[in-house]
Structures are given as C-alpha cells and as structure tokens.
PDB file of C-alpha atoms and ligand atoms in Angstrom:
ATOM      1  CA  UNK A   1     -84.106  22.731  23.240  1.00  0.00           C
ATOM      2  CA  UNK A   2     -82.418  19.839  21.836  1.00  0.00           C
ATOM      3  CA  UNK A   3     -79.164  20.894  23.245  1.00  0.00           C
ATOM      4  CA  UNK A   4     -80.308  21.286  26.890  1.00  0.00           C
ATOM      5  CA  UNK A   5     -81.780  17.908  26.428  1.00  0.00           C
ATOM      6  CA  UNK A   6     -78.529  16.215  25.384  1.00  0.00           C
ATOM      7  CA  UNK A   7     -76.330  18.321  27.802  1.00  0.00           C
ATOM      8  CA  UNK A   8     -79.212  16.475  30.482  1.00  0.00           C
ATOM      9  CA  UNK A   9     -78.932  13.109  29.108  1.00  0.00           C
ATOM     10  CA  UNK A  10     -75.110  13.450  28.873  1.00  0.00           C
ATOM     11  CA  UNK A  11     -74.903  14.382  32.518  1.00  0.00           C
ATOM     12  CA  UNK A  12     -77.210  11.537  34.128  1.00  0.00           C
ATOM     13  CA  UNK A  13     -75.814   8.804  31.752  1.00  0.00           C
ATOM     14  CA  UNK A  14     -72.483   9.933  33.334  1.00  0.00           C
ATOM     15  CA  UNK A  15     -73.831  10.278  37.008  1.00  0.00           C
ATOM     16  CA  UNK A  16     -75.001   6.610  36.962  1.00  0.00           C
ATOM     17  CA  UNK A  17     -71.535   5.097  36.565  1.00  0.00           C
ATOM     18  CA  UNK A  18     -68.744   5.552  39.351  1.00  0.00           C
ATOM     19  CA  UNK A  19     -66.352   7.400  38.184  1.00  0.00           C
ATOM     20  CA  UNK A  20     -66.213   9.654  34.808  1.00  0.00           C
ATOM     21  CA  UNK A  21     -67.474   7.778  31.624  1.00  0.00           C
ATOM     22  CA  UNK A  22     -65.273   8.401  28.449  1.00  0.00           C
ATOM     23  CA  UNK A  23     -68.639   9.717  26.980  1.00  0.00           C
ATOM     24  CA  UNK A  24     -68.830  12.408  29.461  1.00  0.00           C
ATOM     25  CA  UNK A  25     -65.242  13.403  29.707  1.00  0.00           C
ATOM     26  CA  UNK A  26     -65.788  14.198  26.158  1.00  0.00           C
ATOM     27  CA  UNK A  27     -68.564  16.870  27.131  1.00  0.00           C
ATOM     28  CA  UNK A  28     -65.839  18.999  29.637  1.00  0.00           C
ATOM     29  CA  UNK A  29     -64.448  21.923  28.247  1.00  0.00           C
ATOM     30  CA  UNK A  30     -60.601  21.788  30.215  1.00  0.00           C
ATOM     31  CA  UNK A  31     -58.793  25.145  30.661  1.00  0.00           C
ATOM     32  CA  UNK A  32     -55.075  25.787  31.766  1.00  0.00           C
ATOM     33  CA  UNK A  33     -55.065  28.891  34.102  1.00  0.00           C
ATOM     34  CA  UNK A  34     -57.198  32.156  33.330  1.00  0.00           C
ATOM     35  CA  UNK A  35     -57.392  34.772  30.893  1.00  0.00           C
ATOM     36  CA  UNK A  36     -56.704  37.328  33.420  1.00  0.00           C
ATOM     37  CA  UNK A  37     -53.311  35.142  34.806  1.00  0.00           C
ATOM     38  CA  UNK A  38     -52.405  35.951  30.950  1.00  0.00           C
ATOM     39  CA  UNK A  39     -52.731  39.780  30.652  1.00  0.00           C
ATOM     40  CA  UNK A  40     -51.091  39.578  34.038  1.00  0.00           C
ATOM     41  CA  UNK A  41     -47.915  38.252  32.202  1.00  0.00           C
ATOM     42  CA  UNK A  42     -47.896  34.541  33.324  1.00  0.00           C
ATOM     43  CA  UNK A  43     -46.315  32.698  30.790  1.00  0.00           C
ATOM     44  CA  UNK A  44     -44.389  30.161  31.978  1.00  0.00           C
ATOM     45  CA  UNK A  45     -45.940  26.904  30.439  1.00  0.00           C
ATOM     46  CA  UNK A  46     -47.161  24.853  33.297  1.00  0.00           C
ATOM     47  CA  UNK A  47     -48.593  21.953  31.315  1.00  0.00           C
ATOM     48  CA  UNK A  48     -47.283  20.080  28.645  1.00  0.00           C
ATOM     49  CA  UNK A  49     -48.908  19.651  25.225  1.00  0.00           C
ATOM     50  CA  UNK A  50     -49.045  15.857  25.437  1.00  0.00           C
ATOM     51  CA  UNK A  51     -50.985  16.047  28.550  1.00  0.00           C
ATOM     52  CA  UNK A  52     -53.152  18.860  27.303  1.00  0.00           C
ATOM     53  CA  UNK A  53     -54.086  16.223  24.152  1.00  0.00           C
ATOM     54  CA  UNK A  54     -55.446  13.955  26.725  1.00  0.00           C
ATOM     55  CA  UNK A  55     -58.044  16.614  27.325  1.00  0.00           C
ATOM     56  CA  UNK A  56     -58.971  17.330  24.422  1.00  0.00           C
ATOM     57  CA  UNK A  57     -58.362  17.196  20.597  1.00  0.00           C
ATOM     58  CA  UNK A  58     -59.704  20.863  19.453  1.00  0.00           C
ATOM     59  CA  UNK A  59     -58.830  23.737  21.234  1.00  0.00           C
ATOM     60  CA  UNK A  60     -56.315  27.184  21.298  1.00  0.00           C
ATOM     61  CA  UNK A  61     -54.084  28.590  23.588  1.00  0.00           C
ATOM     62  CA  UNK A  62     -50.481  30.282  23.573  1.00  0.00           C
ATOM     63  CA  UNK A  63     -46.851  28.132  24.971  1.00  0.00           C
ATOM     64  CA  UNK A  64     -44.316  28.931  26.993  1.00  0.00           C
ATOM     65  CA  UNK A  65     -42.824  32.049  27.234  1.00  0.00           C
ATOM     66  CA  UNK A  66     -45.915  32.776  24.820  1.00  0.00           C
ATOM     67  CA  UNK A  67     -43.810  32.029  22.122  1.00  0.00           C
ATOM     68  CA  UNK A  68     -46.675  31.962  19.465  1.00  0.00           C
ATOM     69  CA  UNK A  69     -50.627  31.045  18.950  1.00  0.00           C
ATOM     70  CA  UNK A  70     -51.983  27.637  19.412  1.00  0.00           C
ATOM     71  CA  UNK A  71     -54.552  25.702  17.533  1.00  0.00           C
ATOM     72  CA  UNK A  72     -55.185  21.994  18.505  1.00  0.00           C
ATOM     73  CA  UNK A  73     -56.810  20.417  15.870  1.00  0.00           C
ATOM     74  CA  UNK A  74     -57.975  16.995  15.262  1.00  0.00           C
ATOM     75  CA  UNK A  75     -55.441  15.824  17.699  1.00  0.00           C
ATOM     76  CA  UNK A  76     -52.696  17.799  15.885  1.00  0.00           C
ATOM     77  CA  UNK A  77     -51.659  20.331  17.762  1.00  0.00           C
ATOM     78  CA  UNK A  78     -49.713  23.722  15.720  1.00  0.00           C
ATOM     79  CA  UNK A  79     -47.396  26.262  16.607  1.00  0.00           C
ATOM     80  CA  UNK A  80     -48.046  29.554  14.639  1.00  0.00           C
ATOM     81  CA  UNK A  81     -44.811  31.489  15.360  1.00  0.00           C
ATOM     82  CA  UNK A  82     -43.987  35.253  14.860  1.00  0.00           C
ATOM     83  CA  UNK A  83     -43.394  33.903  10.913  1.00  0.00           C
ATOM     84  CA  UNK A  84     -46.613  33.252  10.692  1.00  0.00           C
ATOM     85  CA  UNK A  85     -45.773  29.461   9.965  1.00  0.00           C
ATOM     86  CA  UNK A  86     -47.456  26.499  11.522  1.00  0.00           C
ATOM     87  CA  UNK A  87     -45.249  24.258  13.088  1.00  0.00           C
ATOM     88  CA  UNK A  88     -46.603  20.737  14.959  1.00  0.00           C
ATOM     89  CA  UNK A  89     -45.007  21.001  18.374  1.00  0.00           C
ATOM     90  CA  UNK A  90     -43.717  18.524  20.217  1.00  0.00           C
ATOM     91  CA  UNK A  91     -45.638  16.990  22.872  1.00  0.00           C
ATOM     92  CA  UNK A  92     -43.021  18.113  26.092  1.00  0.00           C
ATOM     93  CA  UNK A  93     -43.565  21.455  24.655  1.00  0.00           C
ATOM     94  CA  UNK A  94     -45.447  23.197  27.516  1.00  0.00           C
ATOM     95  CA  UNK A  95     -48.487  25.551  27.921  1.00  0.00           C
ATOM     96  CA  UNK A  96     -49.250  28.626  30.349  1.00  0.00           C
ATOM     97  CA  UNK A  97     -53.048  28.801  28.824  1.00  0.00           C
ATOM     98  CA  UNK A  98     -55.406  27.032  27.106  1.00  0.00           C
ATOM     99  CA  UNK A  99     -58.592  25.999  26.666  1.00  0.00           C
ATOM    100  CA  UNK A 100     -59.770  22.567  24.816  1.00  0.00           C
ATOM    101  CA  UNK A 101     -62.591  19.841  24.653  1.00  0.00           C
ATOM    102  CA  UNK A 102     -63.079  17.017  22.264  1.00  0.00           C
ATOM    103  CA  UNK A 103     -64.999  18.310  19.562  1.00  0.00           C
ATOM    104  CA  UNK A 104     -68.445  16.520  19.048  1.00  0.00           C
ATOM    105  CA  UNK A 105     -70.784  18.417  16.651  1.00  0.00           C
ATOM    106  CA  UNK A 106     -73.834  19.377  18.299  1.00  0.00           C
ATOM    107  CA  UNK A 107     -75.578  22.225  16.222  1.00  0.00           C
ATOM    108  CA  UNK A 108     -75.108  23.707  13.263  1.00  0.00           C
ATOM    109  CA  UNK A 109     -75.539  27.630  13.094  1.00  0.00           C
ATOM    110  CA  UNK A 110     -76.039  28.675   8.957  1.00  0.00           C
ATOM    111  CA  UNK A 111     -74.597  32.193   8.297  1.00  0.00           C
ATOM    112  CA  UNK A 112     -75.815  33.026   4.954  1.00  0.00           C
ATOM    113  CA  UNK A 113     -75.178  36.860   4.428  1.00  0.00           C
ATOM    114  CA  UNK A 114     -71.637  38.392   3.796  1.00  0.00           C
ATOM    115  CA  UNK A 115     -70.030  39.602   7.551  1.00  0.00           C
ATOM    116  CA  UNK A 116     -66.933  41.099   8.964  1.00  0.00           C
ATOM    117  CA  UNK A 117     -65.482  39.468  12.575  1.00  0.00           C
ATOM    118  CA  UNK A 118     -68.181  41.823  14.689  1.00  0.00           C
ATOM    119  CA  UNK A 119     -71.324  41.232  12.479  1.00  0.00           C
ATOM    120  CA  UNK A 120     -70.257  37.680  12.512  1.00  0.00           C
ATOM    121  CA  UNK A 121     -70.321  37.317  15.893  1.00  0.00           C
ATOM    122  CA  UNK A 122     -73.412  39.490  15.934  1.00  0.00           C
ATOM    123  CA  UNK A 123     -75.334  37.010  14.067  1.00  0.00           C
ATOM    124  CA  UNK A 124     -73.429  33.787  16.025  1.00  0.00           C
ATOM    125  CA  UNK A 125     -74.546  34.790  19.319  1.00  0.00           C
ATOM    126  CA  UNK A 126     -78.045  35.704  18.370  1.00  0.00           C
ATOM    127  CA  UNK A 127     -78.383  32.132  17.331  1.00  0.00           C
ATOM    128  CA  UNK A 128     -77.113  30.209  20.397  1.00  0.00           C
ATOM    129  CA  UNK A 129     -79.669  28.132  22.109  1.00  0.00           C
ATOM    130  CA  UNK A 130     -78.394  30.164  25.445  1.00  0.00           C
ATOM    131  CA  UNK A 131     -76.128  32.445  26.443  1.00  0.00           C
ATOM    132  CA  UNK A 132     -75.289  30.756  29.803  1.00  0.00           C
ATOM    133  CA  UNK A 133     -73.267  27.952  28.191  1.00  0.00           C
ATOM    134  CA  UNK A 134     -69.700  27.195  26.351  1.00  0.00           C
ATOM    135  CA  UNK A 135     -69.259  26.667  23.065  1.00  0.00           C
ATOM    136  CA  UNK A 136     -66.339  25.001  21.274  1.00  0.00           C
ATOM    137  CA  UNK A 137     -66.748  26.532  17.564  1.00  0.00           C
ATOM    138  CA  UNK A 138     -65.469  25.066  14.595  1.00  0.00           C
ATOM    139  CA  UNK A 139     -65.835  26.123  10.756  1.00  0.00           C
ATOM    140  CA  UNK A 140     -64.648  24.598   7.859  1.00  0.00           C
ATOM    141  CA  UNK A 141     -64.410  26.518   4.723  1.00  0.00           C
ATOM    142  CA  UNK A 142     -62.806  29.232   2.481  1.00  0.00           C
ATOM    143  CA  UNK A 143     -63.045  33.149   3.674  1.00  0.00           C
ATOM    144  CA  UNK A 144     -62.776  35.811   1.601  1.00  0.00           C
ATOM    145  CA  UNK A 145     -60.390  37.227   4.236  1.00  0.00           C
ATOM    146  CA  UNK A 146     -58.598  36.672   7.459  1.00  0.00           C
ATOM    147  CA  UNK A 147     -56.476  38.848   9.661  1.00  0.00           C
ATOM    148  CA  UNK A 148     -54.678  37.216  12.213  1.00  0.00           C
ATOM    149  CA  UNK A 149     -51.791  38.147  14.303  1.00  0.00           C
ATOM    150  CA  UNK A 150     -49.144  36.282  16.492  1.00  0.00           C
ATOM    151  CA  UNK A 151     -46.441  37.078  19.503  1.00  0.00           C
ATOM    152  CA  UNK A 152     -43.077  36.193  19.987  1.00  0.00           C
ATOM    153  CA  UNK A 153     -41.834  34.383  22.790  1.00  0.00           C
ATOM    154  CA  UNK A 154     -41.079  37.482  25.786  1.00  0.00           C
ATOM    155  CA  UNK A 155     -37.816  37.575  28.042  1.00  0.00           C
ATOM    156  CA  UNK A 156     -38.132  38.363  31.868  1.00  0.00           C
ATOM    157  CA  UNK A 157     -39.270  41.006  33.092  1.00  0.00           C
ATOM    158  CA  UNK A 158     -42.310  39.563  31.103  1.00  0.00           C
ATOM    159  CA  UNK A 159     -44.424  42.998  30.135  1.00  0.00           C
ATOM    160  CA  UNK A 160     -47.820  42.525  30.341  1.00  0.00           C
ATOM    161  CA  UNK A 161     -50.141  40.917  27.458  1.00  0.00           C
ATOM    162  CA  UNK A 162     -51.692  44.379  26.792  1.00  0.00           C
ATOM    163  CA  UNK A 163     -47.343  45.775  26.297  1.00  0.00           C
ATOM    164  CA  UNK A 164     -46.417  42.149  24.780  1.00  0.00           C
ATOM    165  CA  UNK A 165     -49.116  42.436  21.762  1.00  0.00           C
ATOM    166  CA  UNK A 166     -47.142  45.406  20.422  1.00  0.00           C
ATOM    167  CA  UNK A 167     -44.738  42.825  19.221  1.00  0.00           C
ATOM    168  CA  UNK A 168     -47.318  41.011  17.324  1.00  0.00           C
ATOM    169  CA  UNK A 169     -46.985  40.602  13.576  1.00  0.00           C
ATOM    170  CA  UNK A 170     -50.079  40.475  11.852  1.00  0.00           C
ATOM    171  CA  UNK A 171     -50.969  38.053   8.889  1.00  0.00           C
ATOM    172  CA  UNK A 172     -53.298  38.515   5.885  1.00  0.00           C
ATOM    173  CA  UNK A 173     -54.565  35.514   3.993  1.00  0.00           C
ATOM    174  CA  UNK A 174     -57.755  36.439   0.897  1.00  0.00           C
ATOM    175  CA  UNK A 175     -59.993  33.496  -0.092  1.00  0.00           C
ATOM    176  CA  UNK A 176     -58.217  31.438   1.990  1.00  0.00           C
ATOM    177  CA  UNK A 177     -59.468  27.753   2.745  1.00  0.00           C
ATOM    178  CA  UNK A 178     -58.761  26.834   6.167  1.00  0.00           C
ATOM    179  CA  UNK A 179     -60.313  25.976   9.581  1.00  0.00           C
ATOM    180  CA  UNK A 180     -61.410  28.460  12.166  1.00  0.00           C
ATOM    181  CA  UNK A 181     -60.650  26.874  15.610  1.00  0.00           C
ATOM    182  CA  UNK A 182     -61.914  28.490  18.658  1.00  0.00           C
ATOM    183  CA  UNK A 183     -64.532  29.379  21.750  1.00  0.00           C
ATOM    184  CA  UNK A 184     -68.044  30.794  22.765  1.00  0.00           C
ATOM    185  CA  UNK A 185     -67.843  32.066  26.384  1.00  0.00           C
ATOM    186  CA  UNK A 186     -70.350  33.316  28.482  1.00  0.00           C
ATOM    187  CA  UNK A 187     -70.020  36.645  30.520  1.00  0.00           C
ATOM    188  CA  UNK A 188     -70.861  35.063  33.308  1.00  0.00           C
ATOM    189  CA  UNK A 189     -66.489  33.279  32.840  1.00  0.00           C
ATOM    190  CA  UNK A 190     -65.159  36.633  32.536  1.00  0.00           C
ATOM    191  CA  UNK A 191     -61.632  36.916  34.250  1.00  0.00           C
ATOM    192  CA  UNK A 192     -61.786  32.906  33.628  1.00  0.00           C
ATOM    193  CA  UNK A 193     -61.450  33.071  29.342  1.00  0.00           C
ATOM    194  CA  UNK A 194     -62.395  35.828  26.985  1.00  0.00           C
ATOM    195  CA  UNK A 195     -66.337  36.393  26.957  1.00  0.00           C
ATOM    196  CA  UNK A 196     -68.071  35.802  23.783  1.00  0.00           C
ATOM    197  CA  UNK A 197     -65.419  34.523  20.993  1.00  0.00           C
ATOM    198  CA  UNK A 198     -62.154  33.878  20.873  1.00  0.00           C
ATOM    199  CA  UNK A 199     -60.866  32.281  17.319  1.00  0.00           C
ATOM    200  CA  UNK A 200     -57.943  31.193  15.639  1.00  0.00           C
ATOM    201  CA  UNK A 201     -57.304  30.117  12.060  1.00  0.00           C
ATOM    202  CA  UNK A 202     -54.792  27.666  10.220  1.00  0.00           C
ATOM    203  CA  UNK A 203     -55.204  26.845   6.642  1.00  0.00           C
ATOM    204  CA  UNK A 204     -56.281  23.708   4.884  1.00  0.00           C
ATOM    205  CA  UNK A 205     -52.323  22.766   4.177  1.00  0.00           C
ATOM    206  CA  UNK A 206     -52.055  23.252   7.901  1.00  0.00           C
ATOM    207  CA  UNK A 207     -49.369  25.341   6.970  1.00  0.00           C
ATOM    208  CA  UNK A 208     -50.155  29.193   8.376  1.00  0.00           C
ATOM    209  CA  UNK A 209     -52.465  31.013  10.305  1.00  0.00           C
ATOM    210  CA  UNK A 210     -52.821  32.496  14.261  1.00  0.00           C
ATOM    211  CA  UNK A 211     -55.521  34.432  16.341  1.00  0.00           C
ATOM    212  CA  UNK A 212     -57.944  36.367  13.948  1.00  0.00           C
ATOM    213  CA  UNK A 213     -58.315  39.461  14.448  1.00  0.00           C
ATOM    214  CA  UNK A 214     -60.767  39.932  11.460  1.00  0.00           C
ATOM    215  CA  UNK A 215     -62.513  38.533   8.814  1.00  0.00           C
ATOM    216  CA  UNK A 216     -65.021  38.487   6.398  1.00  0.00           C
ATOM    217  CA  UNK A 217     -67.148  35.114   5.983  1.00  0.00           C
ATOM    218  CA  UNK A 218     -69.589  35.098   3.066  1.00  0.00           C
ATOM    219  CA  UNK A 219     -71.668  32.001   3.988  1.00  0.00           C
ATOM    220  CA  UNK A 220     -70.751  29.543   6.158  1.00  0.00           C
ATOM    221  CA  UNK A 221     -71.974  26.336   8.377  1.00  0.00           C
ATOM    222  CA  UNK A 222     -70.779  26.964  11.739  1.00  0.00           C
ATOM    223  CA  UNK A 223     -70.427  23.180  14.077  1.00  0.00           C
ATOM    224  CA  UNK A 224     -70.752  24.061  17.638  1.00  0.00           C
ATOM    225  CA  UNK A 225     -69.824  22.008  20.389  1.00  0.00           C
ATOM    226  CA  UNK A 226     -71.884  22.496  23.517  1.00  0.00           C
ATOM    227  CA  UNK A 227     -69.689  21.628  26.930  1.00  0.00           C
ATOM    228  CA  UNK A 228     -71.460  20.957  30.164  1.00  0.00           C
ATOM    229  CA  UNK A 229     -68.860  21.361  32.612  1.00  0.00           C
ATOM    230  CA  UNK A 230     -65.147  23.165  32.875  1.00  0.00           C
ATOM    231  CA  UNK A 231     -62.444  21.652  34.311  1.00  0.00           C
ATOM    232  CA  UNK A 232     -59.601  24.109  35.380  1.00  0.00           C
ATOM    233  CA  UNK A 233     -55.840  23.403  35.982  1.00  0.00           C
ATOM    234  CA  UNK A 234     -54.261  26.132  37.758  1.00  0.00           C
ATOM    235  CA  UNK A 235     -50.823  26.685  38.365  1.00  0.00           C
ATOM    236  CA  UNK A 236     -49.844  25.439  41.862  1.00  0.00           C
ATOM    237  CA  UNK A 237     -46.186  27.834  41.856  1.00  0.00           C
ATOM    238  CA  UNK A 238     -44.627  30.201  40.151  1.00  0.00           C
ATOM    239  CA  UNK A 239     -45.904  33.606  38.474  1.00  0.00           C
ATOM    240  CA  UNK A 240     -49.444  32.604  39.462  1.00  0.00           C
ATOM    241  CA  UNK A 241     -49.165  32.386  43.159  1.00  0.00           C
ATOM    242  CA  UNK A 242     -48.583  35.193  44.509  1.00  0.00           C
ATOM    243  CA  UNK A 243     -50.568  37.347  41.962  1.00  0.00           C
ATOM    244  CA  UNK A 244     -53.346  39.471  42.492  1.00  0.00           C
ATOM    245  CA  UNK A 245     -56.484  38.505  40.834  1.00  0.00           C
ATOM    246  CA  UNK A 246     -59.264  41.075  42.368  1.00  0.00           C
ATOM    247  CA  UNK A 247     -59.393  43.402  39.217  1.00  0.00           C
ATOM    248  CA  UNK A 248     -61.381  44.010  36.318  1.00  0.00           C
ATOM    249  CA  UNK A 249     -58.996  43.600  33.368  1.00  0.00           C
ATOM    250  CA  UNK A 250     -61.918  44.060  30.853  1.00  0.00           C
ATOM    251  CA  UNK A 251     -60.474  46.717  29.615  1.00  0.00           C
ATOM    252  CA  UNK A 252     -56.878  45.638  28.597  1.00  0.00           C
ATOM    253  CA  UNK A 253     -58.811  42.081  27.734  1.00  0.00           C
ATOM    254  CA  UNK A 254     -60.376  44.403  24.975  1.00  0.00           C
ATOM    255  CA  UNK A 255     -56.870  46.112  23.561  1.00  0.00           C
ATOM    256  CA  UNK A 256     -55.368  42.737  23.126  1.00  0.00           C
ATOM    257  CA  UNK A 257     -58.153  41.186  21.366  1.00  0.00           C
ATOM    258  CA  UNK A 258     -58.361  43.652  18.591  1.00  0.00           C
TER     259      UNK A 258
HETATM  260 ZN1   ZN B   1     -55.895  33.880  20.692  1.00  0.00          ZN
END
C-alpha cells in the first residue's frame, strides 16, 4: 500500500509542472529495444552508453555486437567480457539492449532462509506489493554462490541469441561479496524484457561477474525500486526494421536464460 501511494504522489507531483520534473524522470524505468529484437539477433548497438547514463544510473543490458554483459551501477557502467573481467566502458561505447532507471530504494523485501536462484525468486515475487508493476532490484551482500555466464561479441551472419549462448563461458564465484544488479518484470511486458527476473552480478572490487544463472543466497535484504512508467527507445534502422515481431519467443527466452 505504501508503494501505490508513492507511485500516486510521484505521478501528480509530476503532472502539475509542465514538462517532466527531475523527481519524476527518476521514477521511469528506460529500455533500449526489446527482449524479443535480442533473441532475434539484433545486436548492433544503437545507443551509446553515455546517453544511456542520462537515463539512468542502475541498470543491465548487453553492447554492441553483444560483446559481453552489462551492469550499470552507481553511475559506473561495466563490461563483463567472455574473461569474465569487468571492464568500465567508455561512454561512445554503444548498446543494442538495455534496461535502466535511477535507483531510489523503495521497499525492502527480507529473505531469511537459505535459497537457490528459483526458490529465491519464489519467495521475491510472493512478496511484491503487485505483480502488475516493475521493479529495479538491487542487493548488497556476500552469497555463498554465484553462477554467471557471459557472450562474446558475434560476427555477421549474427545466429540467434538462443545459437549465440552456446558460446557463453560460465563463471563461478563461492562466498563472494558483490552486488546483484537487475529487474522485476511483469508478464503482462513479455516480448518487451524478460518476465519476472533478470539479474546480473559484479563483485565488491568491481572487478568480475556477468548474468547469473544461479545462486544460492542465505539471508539477504533485497532494495527494490518501484518504476511507474517505461520509456522505450527503439531502433529507427537497421536489423530492427524490417523484422518480424508477431511470435511467441517464450520458449527460446527460456533456453537462454538458464
Ligand atoms: Zn542478462
């Protein structure tokens, strides 16, 4: 209840003022192309990284080419290549997706018992005020384990996301300290960004990590961010024209996730 009420008040404070208030740009959630573009093979970058930082300063996505796993964080935003390293990219550096929002903490979800990725998420989404809204997710803390995996950059003819994750190279880290950096979604986006979550990690040296692909958490404060309205950027050339976007790519949305 608290969180409808200050997605409310956040929304008529902004809709008395011409124009968008700072304090509600803050509250959009701003996404490069969609999810399904993505496991359709579009990845030439379309936006570059120091534009996408005017959006937001929390968020994940993939680059150009999708050479590698992003994680915006705090305004810094990392380049987990096919080494597994975190590298801060350069701002002319450009994205094909990604999703990001300045991060204001709105609720705080406790996880006390010991989980793996799917109980986790179990427990997350049965604690969400509602299901019908986005969530920027952020924890803070040490995990007894993370799995996380990223792609390197793919030549033309670009195989599809579902082909292009057989590249991956997959990372373990145990009782790592880190950040998890990532998204709720609602069902309702699907074809738009992945529904329910979609996470990536990078340690506390800011020095490794990628997209998880599982985990075990054994107590941790989860800080959501709840985001009142989407703003989408979609590519106005390329790849993306011409593509046909009337299927249901649930399926290979599920391979490349796990
Ligand atoms: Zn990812």
């Amino acid at each position: 209840m608290i969180l409808i009420l200050a997605a409310l008040a956040s929304l008529s404070a902004g809709a008395a003022q011409t124009g968008l208030s700072i304090d509600r740009d803050r509250e959009v959630l701003f996404q490069v192309s969609t999810i399904d573009a993505l496991l359709l093979a579009v990845y030439d970058g379309v936006l570059p990284v120091g534009e996408l930082k005017e959006k937001g300063d929390f968020g994940i996505g993939t680059f150009d080419k999708l050479a590698g796993e992003m994680i915006l964080l705090d305004g810094v935003c990392y380049q987990v290549k096919e080494d597994g390293v975190a590298y801060v990219v350069s701002d002319d550096l450009t994205t094909p997706f990604a999703s990001v929002t300045f991060f204001d903490h709105d609720e705080t979800v406790l996880i006390e018992e010991a989980a793996n990725l799917t109980e986790f998420v179990g427990i997350l989404e049965a604690s969400l005020p509602s299901k019908n809204a986005f969530y920027a997710v952020r924890i803070d803390g040490t995990f007894p384990y993370v799995r996380t995996r990223s792609v390197p950059a793919q030549e033309r003819p670009y195989p599809l996301l579902a082909d292009a994750v057989s590249d991956q190279t997959v990372f373990e880290f145990v009782n790592a300290s880190g950040t998890i950096v990532g998204f709720w979604t609602p069902q309702f986006a699907a074809g738009i960004n992945v529904p329910g979550s979609h996470l990536h990690f990078i340690t506390d040296d800011r020095t490794a990590g990628g997209h998880i692909l599982d985990l075990r958490v054994d107590g941790v404060e989860v800080a959501l961010d709840v985001t009142a309205s989407i703003l989408m950027a979609l590519p106005t050339a390329g790849d993306f024209f011409d593509l046909d976007l009337t299927g249901d790519l649930s399926a290979d949305l599920e391979k490349v996730e796990k």
